[in-house]
Tab-separated table of C-alpha atoms and ligand atoms in Angstrom:
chain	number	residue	atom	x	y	z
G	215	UNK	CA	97.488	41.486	81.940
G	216	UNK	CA	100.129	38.981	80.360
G	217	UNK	CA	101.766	40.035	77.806
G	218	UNK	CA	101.121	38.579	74.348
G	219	UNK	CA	104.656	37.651	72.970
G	220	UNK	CA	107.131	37.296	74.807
G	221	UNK	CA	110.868	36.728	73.543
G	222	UNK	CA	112.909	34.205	75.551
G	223	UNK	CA	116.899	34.097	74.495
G	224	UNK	CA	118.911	31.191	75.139
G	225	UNK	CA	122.720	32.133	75.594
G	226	UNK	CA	124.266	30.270	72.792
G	227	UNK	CA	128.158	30.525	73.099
G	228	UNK	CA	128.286	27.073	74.083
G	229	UNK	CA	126.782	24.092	75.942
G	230	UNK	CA	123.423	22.746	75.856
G	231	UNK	CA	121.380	25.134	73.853
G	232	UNK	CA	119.498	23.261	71.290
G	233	UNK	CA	118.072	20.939	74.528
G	234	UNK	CA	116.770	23.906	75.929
G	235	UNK	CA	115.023	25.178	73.151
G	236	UNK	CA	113.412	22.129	72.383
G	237	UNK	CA	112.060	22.000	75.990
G	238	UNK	CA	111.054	25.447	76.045
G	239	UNK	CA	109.148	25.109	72.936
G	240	UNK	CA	107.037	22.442	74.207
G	241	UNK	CA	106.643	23.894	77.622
G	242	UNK	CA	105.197	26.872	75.621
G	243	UNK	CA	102.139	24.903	74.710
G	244	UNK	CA	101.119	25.440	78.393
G	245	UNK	CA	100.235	28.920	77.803
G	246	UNK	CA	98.584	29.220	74.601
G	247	UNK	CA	97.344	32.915	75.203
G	248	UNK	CA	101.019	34.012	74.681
G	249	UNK	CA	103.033	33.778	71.565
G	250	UNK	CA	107.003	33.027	72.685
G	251	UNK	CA	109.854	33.860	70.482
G	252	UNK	CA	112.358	32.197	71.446
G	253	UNK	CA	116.329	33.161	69.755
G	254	UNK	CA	119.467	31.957	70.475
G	255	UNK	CA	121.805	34.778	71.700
G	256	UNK	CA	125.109	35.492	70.564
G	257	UNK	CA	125.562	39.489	70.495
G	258	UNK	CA	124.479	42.227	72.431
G	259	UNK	CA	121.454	42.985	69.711
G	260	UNK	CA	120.350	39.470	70.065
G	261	UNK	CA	120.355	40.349	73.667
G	262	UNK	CA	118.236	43.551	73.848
G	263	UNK	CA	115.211	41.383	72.045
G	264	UNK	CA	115.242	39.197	74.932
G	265	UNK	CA	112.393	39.373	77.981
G	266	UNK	CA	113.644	37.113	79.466
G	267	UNK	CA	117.020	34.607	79.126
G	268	UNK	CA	118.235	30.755	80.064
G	269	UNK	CA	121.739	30.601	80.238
G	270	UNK	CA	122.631	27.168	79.583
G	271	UNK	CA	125.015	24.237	80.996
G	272	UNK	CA	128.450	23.472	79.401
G	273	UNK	CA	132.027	25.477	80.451
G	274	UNK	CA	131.358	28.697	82.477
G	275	UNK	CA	134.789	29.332	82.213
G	276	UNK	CA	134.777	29.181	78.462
G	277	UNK	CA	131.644	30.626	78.468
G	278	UNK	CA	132.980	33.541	80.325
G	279	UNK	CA	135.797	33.963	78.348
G	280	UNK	CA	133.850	34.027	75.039
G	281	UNK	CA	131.136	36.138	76.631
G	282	UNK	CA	133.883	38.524	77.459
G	283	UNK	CA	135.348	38.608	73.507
G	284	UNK	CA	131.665	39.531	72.493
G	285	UNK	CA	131.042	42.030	74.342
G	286	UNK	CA	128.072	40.602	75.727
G	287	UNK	CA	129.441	40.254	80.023
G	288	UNK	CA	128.508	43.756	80.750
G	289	UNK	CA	125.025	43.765	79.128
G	290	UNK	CA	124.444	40.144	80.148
G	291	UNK	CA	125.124	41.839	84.025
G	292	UNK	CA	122.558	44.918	83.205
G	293	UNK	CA	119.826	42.460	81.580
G	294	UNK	CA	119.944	40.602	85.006
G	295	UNK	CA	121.136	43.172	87.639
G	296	UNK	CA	119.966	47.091	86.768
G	297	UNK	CA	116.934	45.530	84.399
G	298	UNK	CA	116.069	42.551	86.434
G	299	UNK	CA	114.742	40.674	83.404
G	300	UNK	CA	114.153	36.995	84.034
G	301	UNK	CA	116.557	34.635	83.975
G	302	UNK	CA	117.333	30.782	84.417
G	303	UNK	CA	120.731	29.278	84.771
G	304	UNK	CA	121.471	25.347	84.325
G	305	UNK	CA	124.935	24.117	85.761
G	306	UNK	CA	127.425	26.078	84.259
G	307	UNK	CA	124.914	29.169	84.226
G	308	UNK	CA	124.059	28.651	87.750
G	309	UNK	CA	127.884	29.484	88.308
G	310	UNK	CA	127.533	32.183	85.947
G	311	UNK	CA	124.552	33.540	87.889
G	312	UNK	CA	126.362	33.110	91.518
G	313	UNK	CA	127.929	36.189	93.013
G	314	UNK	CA	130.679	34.215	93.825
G	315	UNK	CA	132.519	30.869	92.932
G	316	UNK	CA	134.810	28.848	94.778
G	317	UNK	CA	137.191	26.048	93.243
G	318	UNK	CA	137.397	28.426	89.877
G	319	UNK	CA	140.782	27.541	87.744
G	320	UNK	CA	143.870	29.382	88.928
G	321	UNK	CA	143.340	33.372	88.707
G	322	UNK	CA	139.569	33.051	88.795
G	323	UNK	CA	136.635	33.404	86.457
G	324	UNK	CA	134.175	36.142	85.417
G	325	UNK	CA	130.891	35.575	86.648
G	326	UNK	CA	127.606	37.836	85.501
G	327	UNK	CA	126.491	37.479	89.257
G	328	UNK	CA	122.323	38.541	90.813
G	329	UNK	CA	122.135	35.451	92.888
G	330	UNK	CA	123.797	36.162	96.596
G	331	UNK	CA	125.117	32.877	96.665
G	332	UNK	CA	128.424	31.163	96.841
G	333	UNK	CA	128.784	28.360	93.944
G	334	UNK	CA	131.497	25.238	94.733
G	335	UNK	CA	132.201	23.932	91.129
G	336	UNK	CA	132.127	20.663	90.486
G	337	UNK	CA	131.228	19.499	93.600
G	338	UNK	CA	130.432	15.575	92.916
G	339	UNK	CA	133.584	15.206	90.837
G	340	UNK	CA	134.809	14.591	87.102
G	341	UNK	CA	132.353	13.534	84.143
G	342	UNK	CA	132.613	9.983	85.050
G	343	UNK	CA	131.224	10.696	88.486
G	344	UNK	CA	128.087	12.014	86.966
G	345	UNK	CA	124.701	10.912	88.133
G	346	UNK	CA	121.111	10.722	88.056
G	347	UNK	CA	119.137	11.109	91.421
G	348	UNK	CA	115.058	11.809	92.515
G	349	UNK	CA	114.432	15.453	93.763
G	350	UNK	CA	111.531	16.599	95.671
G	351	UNK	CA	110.901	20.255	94.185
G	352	UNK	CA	107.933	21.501	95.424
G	353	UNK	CA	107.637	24.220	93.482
G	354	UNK	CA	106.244	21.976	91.110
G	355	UNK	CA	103.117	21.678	92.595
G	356	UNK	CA	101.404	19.186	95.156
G	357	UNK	CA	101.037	15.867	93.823
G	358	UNK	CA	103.704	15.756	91.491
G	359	UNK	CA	105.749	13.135	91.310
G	360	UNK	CA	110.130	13.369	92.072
G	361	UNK	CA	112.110	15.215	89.344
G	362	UNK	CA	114.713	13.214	87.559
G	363	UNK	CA	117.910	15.252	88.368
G	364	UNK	CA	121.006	15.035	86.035
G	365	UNK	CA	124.164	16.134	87.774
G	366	UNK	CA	126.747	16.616	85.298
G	367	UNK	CA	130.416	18.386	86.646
G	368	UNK	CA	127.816	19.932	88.612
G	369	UNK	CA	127.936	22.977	91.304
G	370	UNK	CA	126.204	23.169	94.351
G	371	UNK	CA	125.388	26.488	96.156
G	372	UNK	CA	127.801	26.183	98.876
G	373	UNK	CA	126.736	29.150	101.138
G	374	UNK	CA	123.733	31.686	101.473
G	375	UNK	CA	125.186	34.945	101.195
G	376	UNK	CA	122.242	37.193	101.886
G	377	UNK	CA	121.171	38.145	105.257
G	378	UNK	CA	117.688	39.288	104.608
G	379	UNK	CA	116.002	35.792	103.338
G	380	UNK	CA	115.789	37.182	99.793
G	381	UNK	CA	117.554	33.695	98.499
G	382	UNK	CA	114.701	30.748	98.402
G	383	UNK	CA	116.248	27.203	98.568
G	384	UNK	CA	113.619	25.170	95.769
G	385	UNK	CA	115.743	21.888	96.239
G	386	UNK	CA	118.629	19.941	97.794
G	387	UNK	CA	119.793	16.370	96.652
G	388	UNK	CA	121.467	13.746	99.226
G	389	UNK	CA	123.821	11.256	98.055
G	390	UNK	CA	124.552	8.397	100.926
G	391	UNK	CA	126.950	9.300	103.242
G	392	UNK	CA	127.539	12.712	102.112
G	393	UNK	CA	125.451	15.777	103.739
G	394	UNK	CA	122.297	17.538	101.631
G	395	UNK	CA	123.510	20.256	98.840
G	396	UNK	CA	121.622	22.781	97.636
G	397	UNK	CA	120.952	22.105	94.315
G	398	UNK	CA	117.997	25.310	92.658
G	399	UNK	CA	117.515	28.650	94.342
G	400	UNK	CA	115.436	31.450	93.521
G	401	UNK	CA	116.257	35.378	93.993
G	402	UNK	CA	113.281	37.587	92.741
G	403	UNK	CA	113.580	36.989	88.835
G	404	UNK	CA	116.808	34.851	89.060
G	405	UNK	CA	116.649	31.223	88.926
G	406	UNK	CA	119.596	28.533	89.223
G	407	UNK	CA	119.578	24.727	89.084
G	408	UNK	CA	122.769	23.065	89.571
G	409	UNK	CA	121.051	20.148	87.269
G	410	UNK	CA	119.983	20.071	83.769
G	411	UNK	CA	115.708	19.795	83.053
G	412	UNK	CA	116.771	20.197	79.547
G	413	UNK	CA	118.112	16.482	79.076
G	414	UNK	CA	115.297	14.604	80.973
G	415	UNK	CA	112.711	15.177	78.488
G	416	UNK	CA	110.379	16.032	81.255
G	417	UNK	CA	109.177	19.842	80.945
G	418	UNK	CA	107.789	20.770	84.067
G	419	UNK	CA	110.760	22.851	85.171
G	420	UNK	CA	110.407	24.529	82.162
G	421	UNK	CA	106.929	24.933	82.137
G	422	UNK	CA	107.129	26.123	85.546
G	423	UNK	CA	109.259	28.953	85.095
G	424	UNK	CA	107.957	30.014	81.642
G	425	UNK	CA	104.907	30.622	84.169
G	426	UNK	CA	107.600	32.727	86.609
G	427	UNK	CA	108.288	34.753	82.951
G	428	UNK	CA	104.712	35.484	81.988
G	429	UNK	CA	103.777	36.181	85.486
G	430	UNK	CA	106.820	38.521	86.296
G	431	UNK	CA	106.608	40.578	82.710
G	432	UNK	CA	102.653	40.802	83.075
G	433	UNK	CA	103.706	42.260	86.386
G	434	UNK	CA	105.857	45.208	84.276
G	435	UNK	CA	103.331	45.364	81.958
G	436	UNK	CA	106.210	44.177	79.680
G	437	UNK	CA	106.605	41.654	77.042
G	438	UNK	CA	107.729	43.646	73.462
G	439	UNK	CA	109.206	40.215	71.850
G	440	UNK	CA	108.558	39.361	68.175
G	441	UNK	CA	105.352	37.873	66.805
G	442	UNK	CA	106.551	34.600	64.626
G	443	UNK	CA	104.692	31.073	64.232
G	444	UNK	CA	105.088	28.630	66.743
G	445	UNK	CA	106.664	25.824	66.386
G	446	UNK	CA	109.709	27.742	64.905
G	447	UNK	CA	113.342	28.964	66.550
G	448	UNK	CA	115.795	30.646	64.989
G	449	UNK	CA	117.585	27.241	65.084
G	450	UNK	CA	115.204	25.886	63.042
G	451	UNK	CA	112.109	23.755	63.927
G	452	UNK	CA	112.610	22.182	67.231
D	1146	LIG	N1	127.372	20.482	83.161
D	1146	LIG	C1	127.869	21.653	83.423
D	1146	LIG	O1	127.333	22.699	83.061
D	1146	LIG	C2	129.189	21.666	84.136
D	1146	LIG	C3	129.562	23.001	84.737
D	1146	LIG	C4	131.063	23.143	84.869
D	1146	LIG	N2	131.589	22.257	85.874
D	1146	LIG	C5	131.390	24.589	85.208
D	1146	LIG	O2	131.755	24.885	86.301
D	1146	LIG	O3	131.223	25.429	84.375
């Protein structure tokens, strides 16, 4: 049985949040049986209302850092690690999510971790090197048509850490003359894209893993997130 509200945080401490919950909002409309919450997430309360959590792109190592001050890295490692609550990480959360990171600034960065992978930061460069390319995710669904990926200071997932196959590869980009990168992976309820859905206007990755969330809390028999209207955030109407 899916659960009939469901709360869905986004980690506000910086970055792209307001993007995200303007996507996820209308990627709700695809399941009209469930009423989503969705609240952006600042403290460790905020937190515990969540079911499920997108962790947003912008500075992971400010967002550690900040993260850290609130009190909110240790929880933020329980809600994905001990209580394997869903979770979605664009850009700078796919670093966040990533066991490990390579080309962090001197002394390292704190990462929350659940996805046995090694990140590169900033693979493709500076903010002027940024750029759009087609993906092929086929986790979309047959027939769909390429995804418009936005690489911003983007990471790439370097290196498969897991022996045991537990790490699915959902998409690679290929820029000419440099080899493929992997670009989303999935590990049970963890899900990273190196790119950012949230500023193509297109919601199918969205849609698509709200789907993952109902699917995975019906699963626990889970779901205890507050009933409010839809078409309402905490930020306001989106
Ligand atoms: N657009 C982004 O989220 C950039 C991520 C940034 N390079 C980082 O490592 O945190």
């Amino acid at each position: 049985m899916p659960p009939s509200t469901i709360t869905v945080g986004v980690l506000a401490l910086q970055g792209g949040v307001v993007e995200h919950l303007a996507l996820l909002h209308r990627a709700s409309t695809s399941y009209p049986s469930v009423t989503f919450h969705f609240l952006e997430v600042r403290t460790p309360e905020q937190l515990s209302l969540c079911d499920a959590l997108v962790i947003p792109g912008g500075e992971s190592t400010t967002m550690a850092i900040v993260a850290r001050r609130l009190g909110l890295l240790e929880p933020l490692r329980e809600f994905v690690k001990i209580d394997h609550k869903p979770v979605w990480g664009t850009c700078a959360g796919l670093v966040m999510l990533a066991e490990e990171a390579s080309a962090t600034k001197q002394g390292g960065q704190e990462l929350i971790g659940g996805l046995d992978v090694r990140v590169l930061r900033n693979k493709f460069g500076t903010q002027v090197q940024s750029f759009v390319a087609d993906l092929n995710l086929d986790f979309l669904g047959e027939g769909e048509g390429p995804f418009r990926g936005v690489f911003i200071r983007a990471p790439v997932v370097e290196e498969v850490m897991d022996g045991d196959g537990k790490v699915k590869v959902l998409g690679t980009v290929k820029k000419p003359g440099e080899e493929e990168d992997i670009v989303a992976v999935r590990q049970g309820n963890v899900f990273g894209t190196s790119f950012h859905p949230e500023l193509t206007g297109d919601v199918r990755v969205h849609a698509w893993w709200l789907g993952n969330v109902v699917e995975a809390l019906g699963q626990r028999g889970e779901g205890k997130g507050l009933v409010v209207g839809k078409g309402k955030t905490d930020a306001g109407e989106v």
